[in-house]
Coordinates of C-alpha atoms in Angstrom, one line a residue:
Chain W
X23 CA 14.3 -1.7 -27.5
X24 CA 12.5 -0.7 -24.5
X25 CA 12.8 2.4 -22.5
X26 CA 14.1 2.4 -19.0
X27 CA 11.7 3.1 -16.0
X28 CA 12.1 6.3 -14.3
X29 CA 11.5 7.3 -10.6
X30 CA 11.8 10.8 -9.4
X31 CA 11.7 12.3 -5.8
X32 CA 11.5 15.5 -4.7
X33 CA 13.3 15.4 -1.4
X34 CA 12.0 18.8 0.4
X35 CA 12.1 17.3 3.9
X36 CA 15.0 17.5 6.1
X37 CA 14.1 14.9 8.5
X38 CA 16.1 11.7 9.2
X39 CA 13.3 9.3 8.9
X40 CA 11.7 10.9 5.6
X41 CA 15.1 11.2 4.0
X42 CA 15.7 7.3 4.9
X43 CA 12.1 6.5 3.3
X44 CA 13.4 8.4 0.0
X45 CA 16.8 6.8 -0.3
X46 CA 15.2 3.1 0.3
X47 CA 12.8 3.8 -2.3
X48 CA 15.4 5.4 -4.5
X49 CA 18.0 2.2 -4.1
X50 CA 15.2 -0.1 -4.6
X51 CA 14.3 1.5 -7.8
X52 CA 17.7 1.5 -9.1
X53 CA 17.8 -2.1 -8.3
X54 CA 14.9 -2.4 -10.3
X55 CA 16.6 -0.9 -13.2
X56 CA 14.9 2.5 -12.9
X57 CA 16.7 5.6 -13.9
X58 CA 16.4 7.4 -10.6
X59 CA 16.9 11.2 -9.5
X60 CA 16.7 12.7 -6.3
X61 CA 16.0 16.4 -6.3
X62 CA 17.1 18.0 -3.1
X63 CA 15.5 21.3 -2.2
X64 CA 14.7 23.3 0.7
X65 CA 15.4 21.2 3.9
X66 CA 16.2 18.3 1.9
X67 CA 19.5 20.1 0.7
X68 CA 20.8 19.5 4.4
X69 CA 21.2 15.7 3.4
X70 CA 24.1 16.8 0.8
X71 CA 25.8 19.0 3.4
X72 CA 29.4 18.1 4.1
X73 CA 29.8 17.3 8.0
X74 CA 32.7 19.5 8.5
X75 CA 32.3 23.1 8.7
X76 CA 33.3 25.2 5.3
X77 CA 34.3 28.6 5.4
X78 CA 32.5 30.5 3.1
X79 CA 31.3 34.2 3.1
X80 CA 27.6 35.0 3.8
X81 CA 25.0 37.5 4.8
X82 CA 23.8 37.7 8.4
X83 CA 20.2 35.7 7.6
X84 CA 22.3 33.1 5.5
X85 CA 24.7 32.6 8.3
X86 CA 21.8 32.0 10.7
X87 CA 20.2 29.3 8.6
X88 CA 23.7 27.9 8.2
X89 CA 24.1 27.4 11.8
X90 CA 20.4 26.3 12.6
X91 CA 20.3 23.8 9.8
X92 CA 22.1 20.4 10.4
X93 CA 25.4 19.8 8.7
X94 CA 24.7 16.4 6.9
X95 CA 22.3 13.6 7.1
X96 CA 23.7 12.2 10.3
X97 CA 22.5 15.1 12.1
X98 CA 18.9 15.3 11.2
X99 CA 16.0 14.9 13.4
X100 CA 12.9 12.9 13.3
X101 CA 9.6 14.0 11.8
X102 CA 8.1 12.6 15.0
X103 CA 9.1 11.8 18.2
X104 CA 12.3 13.6 18.1
X105 CA 12.6 14.4 21.9
X106 CA 15.4 16.8 21.4
X107 CA 17.5 14.3 19.6
X108 CA 16.7 11.0 21.7
X109 CA 14.5 9.9 18.8
X110 CA 17.3 9.9 16.2
X111 CA 19.5 8.0 18.7
X112 CA 16.8 5.5 19.1
X113 CA 16.4 4.8 15.4
X114 CA 20.1 4.8 15.0
X115 CA 20.1 2.0 17.5
X116 CA 17.5 -0.1 16.1
X117 CA 19.1 0.3 12.6
X118 CA 22.3 -1.1 14.1
X119 CA 20.6 -3.8 15.9
X120 CA 18.9 -4.9 12.8
X121 CA 22.0 -4.5 10.8
X122 CA 20.0 -2.2 8.5
X123 CA 21.8 0.7 6.7
X124 CA 22.3 4.2 8.6
X125 CA 21.1 7.0 6.6
X126 CA 24.6 8.3 5.5
X127 CA 25.3 4.9 4.2
X128 CA 22.1 4.7 2.1
X129 CA 22.9 8.2 0.5
X130 CA 26.5 6.4 -0.2
X131 CA 25.1 3.6 -1.7
X132 CA 22.8 5.7 -3.7
X133 CA 25.4 7.6 -5.3
X134 CA 27.7 4.6 -5.9
X135 CA 24.6 2.8 -7.7
X136 CA 24.2 5.9 -10.0
X137 CA 21.2 7.6 -8.7
X138 CA 21.4 11.2 -9.7
X139 CA 21.7 13.5 -6.7
X140 CA 20.5 16.9 -7.8
X141 CA 20.5 20.2 -5.7
X142 CA 18.0 22.9 -6.4
X143 CA 19.9 26.0 -7.0
X144 CA 17.2 28.4 -6.2
X145 CA 16.6 27.2 -2.9
X146 CA 20.4 27.0 -2.4
X147 CA 20.4 30.7 -2.8
X148 CA 17.3 31.3 -0.4
X149 CA 19.1 29.3 2.5
X150 CA 22.5 30.5 1.7
X151 CA 24.2 27.2 0.8
X152 CA 27.3 27.3 -1.4
X153 CA 28.4 24.8 -3.5
X154 CA 31.7 24.4 -1.3
X155 CA 29.4 23.2 1.6
X156 CA 27.9 20.4 -0.3
X157 CA 29.1 17.2 -1.0
X158 CA 31.1 16.5 -4.4
X159 CA 29.6 14.4 -7.4
X160 CA 26.1 15.9 -7.1
X161 CA 24.3 17.9 -9.8
X162 CA 22.9 21.5 -10.0
X163 CA 19.5 22.4 -11.3
X164 CA 16.3 24.0 -11.5
X165 CA 12.6 23.3 -11.4
X166 CA 12.9 22.9 -15.2
X167 CA 15.2 20.1 -15.2
X168 CA 13.1 18.5 -12.6
X169 CA 9.9 18.5 -14.8
X170 CA 12.0 17.3 -17.5
X171 CA 12.7 14.2 -15.4
X172 CA 9.4 13.8 -13.9
X173 CA 7.1 14.2 -16.7
X174 CA 8.6 10.9 -18.4
X175 CA 8.5 9.2 -15.1
X176 CA 6.8 6.1 -13.7
X177 CA 7.1 6.7 -10.0
X178 CA 7.1 10.6 -8.9
X179 CA 7.0 11.3 -5.2
X180 CA 7.2 14.5 -3.2
X181 CA 8.7 13.5 0.2
Chain V
X19 CA -9.8 -5.7 -22.4
X20 CA -8.4 -2.7 -20.8
X21 CA -6.1 -3.1 -17.9
X22 CA -7.4 -1.6 -14.5
X23 CA -5.8 1.8 -13.5
X24 CA -4.0 1.7 -10.4
X25 CA -3.2 4.0 -7.5
X26 CA -0.4 3.4 -4.9
X27 CA -0.1 5.4 -1.8
X28 CA 3.0 5.4 0.4
X29 CA 1.4 6.3 4.1
X30 CA 4.5 7.4 5.9
X31 CA 2.6 9.7 8.2
X32 CA 1.2 8.8 11.5
X33 CA -1.2 11.9 11.7
X34 CA -5.0 11.6 11.8
X35 CA -5.5 14.5 9.2
X36 CA -2.9 13.0 6.6
X37 CA -4.1 9.4 7.1
X38 CA -7.7 10.7 6.6
X39 CA -6.5 12.3 3.3
X40 CA -4.7 9.1 2.2
X41 CA -8.0 6.9 3.0
X42 CA -10.5 9.3 1.2
X43 CA -8.4 9.5 -1.9
X44 CA -7.8 5.6 -1.6
X45 CA -11.6 4.9 -1.3
X46 CA -12.3 7.5 -4.0
X47 CA -9.9 5.5 -6.3
X48 CA -11.5 2.1 -5.7
X49 CA -14.8 3.7 -6.4
X50 CA -13.0 4.6 -9.7
X51 CA -12.4 1.2 -10.1
X52 CA -8.6 1.6 -9.6
X53 CA -6.5 -1.2 -8.0
X54 CA -5.3 0.6 -4.8
X55 CA -2.7 -0.5 -2.7
X56 CA -1.8 1.7 0.6
X57 CA 1.8 0.8 1.7
X58 CA 2.2 1.7 5.5
X59 CA 5.8 2.5 6.4
X60 CA 7.1 4.2 9.4
X61 CA 4.5 6.2 11.6
X62 CA 2.0 5.0 9.2
X63 CA 2.3 1.6 10.5
X64 CA 0.2 3.2 13.4
X65 CA -3.0 3.3 11.6
X66 CA -2.9 -0.7 11.6
X67 CA -2.1 -1.3 15.0
X68 CA -5.0 -2.9 17.3
X69 CA -6.5 -0.8 19.8
X70 CA -5.8 -3.1 22.5
X71 CA -2.3 -3.9 24.2
X72 CA -0.9 -7.1 22.8
X73 CA 1.5 -9.1 24.9
X74 CA 4.6 -9.6 22.8
X75 CA 8.3 -9.9 23.8
X76 CA 10.4 -6.8 22.7
X77 CA 13.7 -5.1 23.3
X78 CA 13.9 -2.0 25.4
X79 CA 14.2 0.6 22.7
X80 CA 11.1 -1.4 20.6
X81 CA 9.1 -1.2 23.8
X82 CA 9.5 2.6 24.2
X83 CA 8.7 3.2 20.7
X84 CA 5.6 0.8 21.1
X85 CA 4.5 3.0 24.3
X86 CA 4.9 6.1 22.8
X87 CA 3.4 5.6 19.4
X88 CA -0.4 5.6 19.1
X89 CA -2.4 2.2 19.1
X90 CA -4.6 2.5 16.1
X91 CA -6.1 5.3 14.0
X92 CA -8.3 6.8 16.5
X93 CA -5.7 7.8 18.9
X94 CA -3.2 9.6 16.2
X95 CA -2.7 13.3 16.8
X96 CA -3.1 16.0 13.8
X97 CA -0.2 17.2 11.9
X98 CA -1.1 20.7 12.5
X99 CA -2.9 22.5 15.4
X100 CA -2.7 19.4 17.5
X101 CA -2.7 21.4 20.9
X102 CA -2.1 18.3 23.1
X103 CA -5.2 16.4 22.0
X104 CA -7.6 19.2 21.4
X105 CA -7.2 19.4 17.7
X106 CA -8.2 15.8 17.0
X107 CA -11.2 16.3 19.3
X108 CA -12.3 19.2 17.3
X109 CA -11.9 17.2 14.0
X110 CA -13.7 14.6 15.2
X111 CA -16.3 16.9 16.5
X112 CA -17.1 18.3 12.9
X113 CA -16.7 15.1 11.2
X114 CA -19.5 13.9 13.4
X115 CA -21.6 17.0 12.9
X116 CA -21.2 16.8 9.0
X117 CA -22.0 13.1 9.1
X118 CA -18.7 12.5 7.3
X119 CA -16.7 9.2 8.2
X120 CA -14.1 9.0 11.1
X121 CA -10.8 7.7 10.3
X122 CA -11.3 4.2 11.7
X123 CA -14.5 3.9 9.5
X124 CA -12.5 5.2 6.5
X125 CA -10.0 2.4 7.1
X126 CA -12.8 -0.4 7.5
X127 CA -14.3 0.7 4.4
X128 CA -11.1 0.6 2.3
X129 CA -10.5 -3.0 3.7
X130 CA -14.1 -3.9 2.6
X131 CA -13.8 -2.3 -0.7
X132 CA -10.8 -4.4 -1.5
X133 CA -7.9 -1.9 -0.9
X134 CA -4.8 -3.8 -0.6
X135 CA -3.3 -2.7 3.1
X136 CA 0.4 -3.6 3.2
X137 CA 2.6 -3.2 6.2
X138 CA 6.4 -2.5 5.4
X139 CA 8.3 -5.4 7.0
X140 CA 11.6 -3.6 7.4
X141 CA 10.1 -0.6 9.4
X142 CA 8.0 -2.8 11.5
X143 CA 11.4 -4.4 12.4
X144 CA 13.1 -0.7 13.1
X145 CA 9.9 0.2 15.4
X146 CA 9.5 -3.1 16.9
X147 CA 6.0 -3.8 15.6
X148 CA 5.1 -7.6 15.4
X149 CA 2.3 -9.0 13.4
X150 CA 0.4 -9.8 16.3
X151 CA 0.1 -6.0 17.2
X152 CA -1.4 -5.2 13.7
X153 CA -4.8 -6.1 12.4
X154 CA -6.0 -8.9 10.5
X155 CA -6.3 -9.2 6.9
X156 CA -3.2 -7.0 5.9
X157 CA -0.3 -8.0 3.9
X158 CA 3.3 -7.9 4.6
X159 CA 5.9 -6.6 2.2
X160 CA 9.0 -4.6 1.3
X161 CA 10.0 -1.9 -1.0
X162 CA 10.4 -4.3 -4.1
X163 CA 6.7 -5.1 -3.9
X164 CA 6.0 -1.4 -3.4
X165 CA 7.8 -0.5 -6.5
X166 CA 6.3 -3.5 -8.6
X167 CA 2.8 -1.9 -7.8
X168 CA 4.0 1.8 -8.2
X169 CA 5.7 1.5 -11.4
X170 CA 2.8 0.5 -13.2
X171 CA 0.6 3.0 -11.4
X172 CA -1.3 6.1 -12.6
X173 CA -1.6 7.8 -9.3
X174 CA 1.4 7.4 -7.0
X175 CA 1.5 9.5 -3.9
X176 CA 3.8 9.6 -0.8
X177 CA 1.6 10.9 2.2
Chain F
X2 CA -2.3 16.1 -32.7
X3 CA -0.6 15.0 -29.1
X4 CA -2.2 15.5 -25.8
X5 CA -1.4 18.1 -23.2
X6 CA 0.7 16.8 -20.3
X7 CA -0.7 17.2 -16.9
X8 CA 0.6 18.0 -13.4
X9 CA -1.8 17.3 -10.5
X10 CA -0.8 18.4 -7.1
X11 CA -2.9 17.8 -3.7
X12 CA -1.7 20.7 -1.5
X13 CA -2.5 19.2 2.0
X14 CA 0.1 21.3 3.8
X15 CA -0.5 25.1 5.1
X16 CA 3.2 25.8 5.4
X17 CA 4.8 28.7 3.8
X18 CA 7.7 26.6 2.4
X19 CA 5.8 23.8 1.2
X20 CA 3.2 25.8 -0.5
X21 CA 6.0 27.9 -2.2
X22 CA 7.4 24.4 -3.4
X23 CA 4.1 23.4 -4.6
X24 CA 3.7 26.9 -6.7
X25 CA 7.1 26.6 -8.1
X26 CA 6.7 23.3 -9.4
X27 CA 3.3 24.3 -10.6
X28 CA 4.3 27.5 -12.4
X29 CA 7.0 25.6 -14.1
X30 CA 4.9 22.9 -15.2
X31 CA 2.6 25.6 -17.0
X32 CA 5.6 27.2 -18.6
X33 CA 6.3 23.5 -19.8
X34 CA 2.8 23.5 -21.3
X35 CA 1.2 21.2 -18.9
X36 CA -2.3 21.4 -17.8
X37 CA -1.9 22.2 -14.1
X38 CA -4.2 21.7 -11.2
X39 CA -3.7 22.6 -7.6
X40 CA -6.2 20.7 -5.3
X41 CA -6.3 22.5 -2.1
X42 CA -7.3 20.4 0.9
X43 CA -7.2 20.6 4.6
X44 CA -4.7 23.1 5.7
X45 CA -3.6 24.1 2.1
X46 CA -7.1 25.6 1.9
X47 CA -5.5 28.5 3.9
X48 CA -3.4 29.6 0.9
X49 CA -6.7 30.5 -0.9
X50 CA -8.2 32.5 2.1
X51 CA -8.8 36.3 1.9
X52 CA -6.6 38.4 3.9
X53 CA -9.4 40.4 5.4
X54 CA -12.0 39.0 8.0
X55 CA -15.1 38.1 6.2
X56 CA -18.4 38.1 8.4
X57 CA -20.1 34.8 8.2
X58 CA -22.2 32.6 10.4
X59 CA -20.3 29.7 11.9
X60 CA -20.7 27.2 14.7
X61 CA -18.1 27.1 17.9
X62 CA -15.7 24.7 16.6
X63 CA -15.5 26.2 13.0
X64 CA -14.9 29.7 14.5
X65 CA -12.1 28.3 16.5
X66 CA -10.6 26.9 13.6
X67 CA -11.2 29.9 11.6
X68 CA -9.2 32.1 14.1
X69 CA -6.6 29.5 14.5
X70 CA -5.7 29.3 10.9
X71 CA -3.8 31.8 9.0
X72 CA -5.8 34.0 6.6
X73 CA -3.9 33.7 3.4
X74 CA -0.5 32.5 2.0
X75 CA 1.1 35.7 3.7
X76 CA 0.7 34.6 7.2
X77 CA 1.6 30.9 7.0
X78 CA 4.5 29.4 9.1
X79 CA 7.5 27.4 8.2
X80 CA 7.3 23.6 8.3
X81 CA 10.7 23.5 9.6
X82 CA 12.4 26.3 11.9
X83 CA 9.5 28.4 12.3
X84 CA 10.5 29.9 15.7
X85 CA 7.2 31.6 16.5
X86 CA 7.2 33.6 13.3
X87 CA 10.9 34.5 13.0
X88 CA 11.4 31.7 10.2
X89 CA 9.0 33.3 8.0
X90 CA 10.6 36.5 8.2
X91 CA 14.1 35.2 7.4
X92 CA 12.7 33.5 4.4
X93 CA 10.7 36.4 3.0
X94 CA 14.0 38.5 3.8
X95 CA 16.1 36.3 1.7
X96 CA 13.3 36.1 -1.1
X97 CA 13.4 39.9 -1.3
X98 CA 17.2 40.0 -1.4
X99 CA 17.3 37.5 -4.1
X100 CA 14.4 39.0 -6.0
X101 CA 12.6 35.9 -5.9
X102 CA 8.9 35.9 -5.7
X103 CA 7.1 35.8 -2.4
X104 CA 4.3 33.3 -2.1
X105 CA 1.4 35.7 -2.6
X106 CA 2.8 36.6 -5.9
X107 CA 3.5 33.0 -6.9
X108 CA -0.1 32.1 -6.4
X109 CA -1.0 35.1 -8.4
X110 CA 1.2 34.2 -11.1
X111 CA -0.5 30.8 -11.0
X112 CA -3.8 32.1 -11.4
X113 CA -2.8 34.4 -14.3
X114 CA -1.2 31.4 -16.1
X115 CA -4.1 29.4 -16.3
X116 CA -3.5 26.9 -13.3
X117 CA -6.8 25.5 -12.2
X118 CA -7.0 26.2 -8.5
X119 CA -9.7 23.9 -6.6
X120 CA -10.7 23.9 -3.0
X121 CA -11.8 20.8 -1.6
X122 CA -15.4 21.0 -0.7
X123 CA -15.5 18.4 1.9
X124 CA -12.5 19.6 4.1
X125 CA -13.9 23.3 3.6
X126 CA -17.2 21.5 5.5
X127 CA -14.8 20.2 8.1
X128 CA -12.7 23.2 8.8
X129 CA -15.9 25.5 8.6
X130 CA -14.4 27.5 5.6
X131 CA -16.9 29.2 3.3
X132 CA -16.9 30.3 -0.2
X133 CA -17.1 34.0 1.0
X134 CA -13.6 33.7 2.8
X135 CA -11.8 32.1 -0.1
X136 CA -10.4 34.3 -3.4
X137 CA -12.3 34.6 -6.3
X138 CA -11.7 32.7 -9.4
X139 CA -11.1 29.3 -7.9
X140 CA -13.2 26.0 -8.4
X141 CA -14.8 23.7 -5.9
X142 CA -14.7 20.2 -6.3
X143 CA -14.4 16.7 -4.2
X144 CA -11.9 13.6 -4.6
X145 CA -13.7 12.3 -7.8
X146 CA -12.8 15.4 -9.5
X147 CA -9.1 15.3 -8.3
X148 CA -9.1 11.6 -9.6
X149 CA -10.3 12.4 -12.7
X150 CA -7.3 14.8 -13.3
X151 CA -4.8 13.0 -11.6
X152 CA -5.3 9.6 -13.3
X153 CA -4.4 11.1 -16.7
X154 CA -1.5 12.8 -15.0
X155 CA 2.2 12.8 -15.7
X156 CA 3.3 14.4 -12.5
X157 CA 1.3 13.6 -9.6
X158 CA 2.3 15.2 -6.0
X159 CA 1.0 15.1 -2.6
X160 CA 2.5 18.2 -1.0

């Protein structure tokens, strides 16, 4: 009996392009029969946000963060050449043209294929994001759980 | 007979400083007798672009990307303190002063030392970059090839 | 006798939030009994700068870099939503509210717990940072030392 290989990604960035890269690698690794975890922290949590507004009680700063951060993967900007939103439109245009998968579909596919999607509880607190605002079927954990996965890992990335 | 150690870098960023860091680590790893692969994806592909314009047929969006993205490592900006091009000039100034290697030379050295330079075909499609526009002596591959290298790797980085 | 696990982080970024992520993972890894090294390079060196101005002789460009870069972790900006300094204030506000540790304390804790803090000598030269300007109790090394640590590592990250 051989053990499964393991890919563990810390998704820190809240950019459409970087999140795409993370999920393309993750989906590839699942296809390669790895156990895959994506640990969403800081701005990476926004990939897990529901698109619709959710009514929750928040402090003032948390409300501001909530307003300024994108609700869901589809609203994220690019890490380069964002041009106030033109860049993401261009990328989505070429994705469609080449019949590649847009980011929300990549995430959906990841979830369906059994990638473990984890939200970092500590940074949820800091940014004031609550469980009701994040998508279903995800897990909640801290840095200890991340390290438990990562220290046995073959491919560890911080994106 | 012991197996060679392996360093595999995903170069996602198109910044002069980050690309420098990637190639410095990669050249060091070759000197340490690692097998080294740099997998260029998204903006990291620009490090492989030829400096001269190449005539190829492209769609409208692909043409725009082609114009806005730097042709080759020497034209890249900094990830911090770019100041509309002043930052790169400053960095190149101190590189010269300290007799360190500028980025194009680091890449050249990497190629000469046998680093495997790979261009991600999927993101080439998205950004509309064609083989004619990229430098010679590179390989073309997708995420599966990356994972094949990375899962056996000792040092895996996403830059 | 089993060997200790090892976590090695290249801290390239000079952002408050990314540096926080690096030190949270590093402190967690120490608690998990890993040997941990943070290799500070490029803008990541600023996390090690003393808060007070230090009089040292410098060239013109080095002086400019010295002025423009933050002196110490507490003065760093955010990688996202910096808003000319408002973002860091917001983050520090919620850190206080949630009784989490601000970045300078995370670094202090890391040093106390025995994380090896290394400054990359080559990029110190490039950015004109001198030993007198960096905090005490750190080590100085180059890419060879980094690779020596990283190639034996379980968790290798580039942040």
